[in-house]
Coordinates of C-alpha atoms (C1' of nucleotides) in Angstrom, one line a residue:
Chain Q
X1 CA -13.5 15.8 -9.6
X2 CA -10.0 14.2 -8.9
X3 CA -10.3 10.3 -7.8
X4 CA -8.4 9.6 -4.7
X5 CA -6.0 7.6 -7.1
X6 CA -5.7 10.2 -9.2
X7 CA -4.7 12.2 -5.9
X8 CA -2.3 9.6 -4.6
X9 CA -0.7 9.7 -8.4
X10 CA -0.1 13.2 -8.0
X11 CA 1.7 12.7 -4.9
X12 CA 3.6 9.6 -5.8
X13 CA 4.8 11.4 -8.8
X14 CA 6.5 14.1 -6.1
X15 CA 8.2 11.4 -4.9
X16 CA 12.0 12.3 -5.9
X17 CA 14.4 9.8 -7.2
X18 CA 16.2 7.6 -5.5
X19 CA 13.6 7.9 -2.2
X20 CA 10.2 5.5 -1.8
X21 CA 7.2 5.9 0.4
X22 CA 5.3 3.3 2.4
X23 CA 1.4 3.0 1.2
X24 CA 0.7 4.4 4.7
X25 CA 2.3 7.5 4.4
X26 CA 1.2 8.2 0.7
X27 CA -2.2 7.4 2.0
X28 CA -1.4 10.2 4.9
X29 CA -0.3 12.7 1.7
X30 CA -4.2 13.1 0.5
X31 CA -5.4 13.3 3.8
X32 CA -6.6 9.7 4.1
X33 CA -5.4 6.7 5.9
X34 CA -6.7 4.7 3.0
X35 CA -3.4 2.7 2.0
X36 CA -5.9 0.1 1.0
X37 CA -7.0 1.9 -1.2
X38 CA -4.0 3.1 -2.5
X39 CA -2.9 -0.2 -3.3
X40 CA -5.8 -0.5 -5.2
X41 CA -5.5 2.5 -7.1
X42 CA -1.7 1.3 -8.2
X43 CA -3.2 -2.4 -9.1
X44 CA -5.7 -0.4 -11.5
X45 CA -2.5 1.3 -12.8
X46 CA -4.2 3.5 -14.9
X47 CA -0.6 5.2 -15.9
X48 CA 2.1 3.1 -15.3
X49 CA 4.1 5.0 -17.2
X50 CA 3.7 8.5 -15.8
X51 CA 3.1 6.8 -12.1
X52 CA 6.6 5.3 -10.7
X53 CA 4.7 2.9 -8.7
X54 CA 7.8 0.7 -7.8
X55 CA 8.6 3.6 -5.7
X56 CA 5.6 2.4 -3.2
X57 CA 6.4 0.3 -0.4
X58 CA 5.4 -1.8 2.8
X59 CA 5.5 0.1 6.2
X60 CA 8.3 -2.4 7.4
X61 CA 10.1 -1.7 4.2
X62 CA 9.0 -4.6 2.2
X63 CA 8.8 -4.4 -1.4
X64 CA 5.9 -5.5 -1.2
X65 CA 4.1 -6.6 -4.8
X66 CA 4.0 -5.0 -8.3
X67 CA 2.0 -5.1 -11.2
X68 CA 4.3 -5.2 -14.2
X69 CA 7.0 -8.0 -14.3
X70 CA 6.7 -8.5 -10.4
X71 CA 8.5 -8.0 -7.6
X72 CA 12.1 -8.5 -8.9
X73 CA 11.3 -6.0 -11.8
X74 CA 10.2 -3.8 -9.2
X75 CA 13.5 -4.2 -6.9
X76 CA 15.5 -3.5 -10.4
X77 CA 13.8 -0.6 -11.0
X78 CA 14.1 0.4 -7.2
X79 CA 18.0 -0.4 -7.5
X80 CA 18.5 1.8 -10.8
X81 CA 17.2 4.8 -8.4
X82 CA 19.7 4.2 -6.7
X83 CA 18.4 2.4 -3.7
X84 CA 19.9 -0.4 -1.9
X85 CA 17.3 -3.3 -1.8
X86 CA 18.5 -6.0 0.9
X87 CA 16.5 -9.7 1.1
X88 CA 13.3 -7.9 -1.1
X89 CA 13.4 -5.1 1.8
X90 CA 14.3 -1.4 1.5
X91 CA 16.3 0.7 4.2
X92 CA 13.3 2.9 5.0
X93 CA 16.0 4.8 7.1
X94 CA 17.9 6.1 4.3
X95 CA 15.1 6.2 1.7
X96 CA 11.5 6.8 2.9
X97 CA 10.4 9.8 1.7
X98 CA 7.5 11.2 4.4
X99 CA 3.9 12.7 3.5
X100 CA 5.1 16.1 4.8
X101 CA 8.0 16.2 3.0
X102 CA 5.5 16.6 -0.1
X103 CA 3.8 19.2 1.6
Chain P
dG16 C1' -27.6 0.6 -0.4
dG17 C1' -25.0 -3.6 0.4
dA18 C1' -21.4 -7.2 -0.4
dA19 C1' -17.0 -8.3 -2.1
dT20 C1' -12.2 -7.1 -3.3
dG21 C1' -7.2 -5.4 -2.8
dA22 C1' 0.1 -3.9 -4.9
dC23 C1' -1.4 -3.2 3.3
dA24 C1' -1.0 -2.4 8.6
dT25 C1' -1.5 -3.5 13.2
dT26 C1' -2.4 -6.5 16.9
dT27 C1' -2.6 -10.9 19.3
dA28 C1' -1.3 -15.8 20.2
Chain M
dC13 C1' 10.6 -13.7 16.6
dT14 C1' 7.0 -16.0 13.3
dA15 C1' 2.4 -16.9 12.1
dA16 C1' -2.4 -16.0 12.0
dA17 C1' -6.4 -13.1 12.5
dT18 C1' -8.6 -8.7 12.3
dG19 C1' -9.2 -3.9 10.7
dC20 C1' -8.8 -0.5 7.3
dC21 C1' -10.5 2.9 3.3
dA22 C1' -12.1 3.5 -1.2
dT23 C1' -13.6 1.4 -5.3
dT24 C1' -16.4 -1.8 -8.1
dC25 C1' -20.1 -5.2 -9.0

DNA sequence: GGAATGACATTTA
DNA sequence: CTAAATGCCATTC
């Protein structure tokens, strides 16, 4: 029996490169609304190296927090995908990647 | 079973 | 618009 983390990493690793997704709409991708949980499932971290969790965002496009160096390690990474990172926010308009489009 | 926690989101003042 | 308060779901103790 897959965890809903475990879920959520599955989907999070569809995630393409240079495209993030809000906690909301990841949550939305395993047919929950629990970005709460979510969050918490990426604070556990159980794979940070097979889960691009830097890819995970705030619904308003804030960067939001990261377990592994913090938030600037987090914008770095973000930035070497190829995503423009403006004030700690991201341009969800050019690089939010929806639940559906991983369906 | 119940209380507490969290890398958030939404609403209200 | 900014700040604060409340709600949210799943997990853990």
């Amino acid at each position: 029996m897959k965890s809903f983390n475990e879920k959520v990493y599955e989907k999070l690793k569809k995630v393409p490169k240079g495209k993030v997704i809000t906690y909301k709409e990841l949550a939305k991708s395993v047919k929950s609304d629990a970005y709460r949980a979510v969050g918490n499932a990426m604070k556990n971290n159980e794979d940070p190296v097979k889960i691009p969790c830097y890819k995970v965002v705030c619904s308003d496009g804030f960067v939001g927090n990261y377990s592994g160096g913090g938030m600037k390690k987090k914008i770095k990474l973000l930035r070497k995908d190829g995503i423009e990172v403006n004030n700690n926010k991201i341009d969800l308009k050019k690089y939010l990647f929806k639940a559906q489009d991983i369906m």
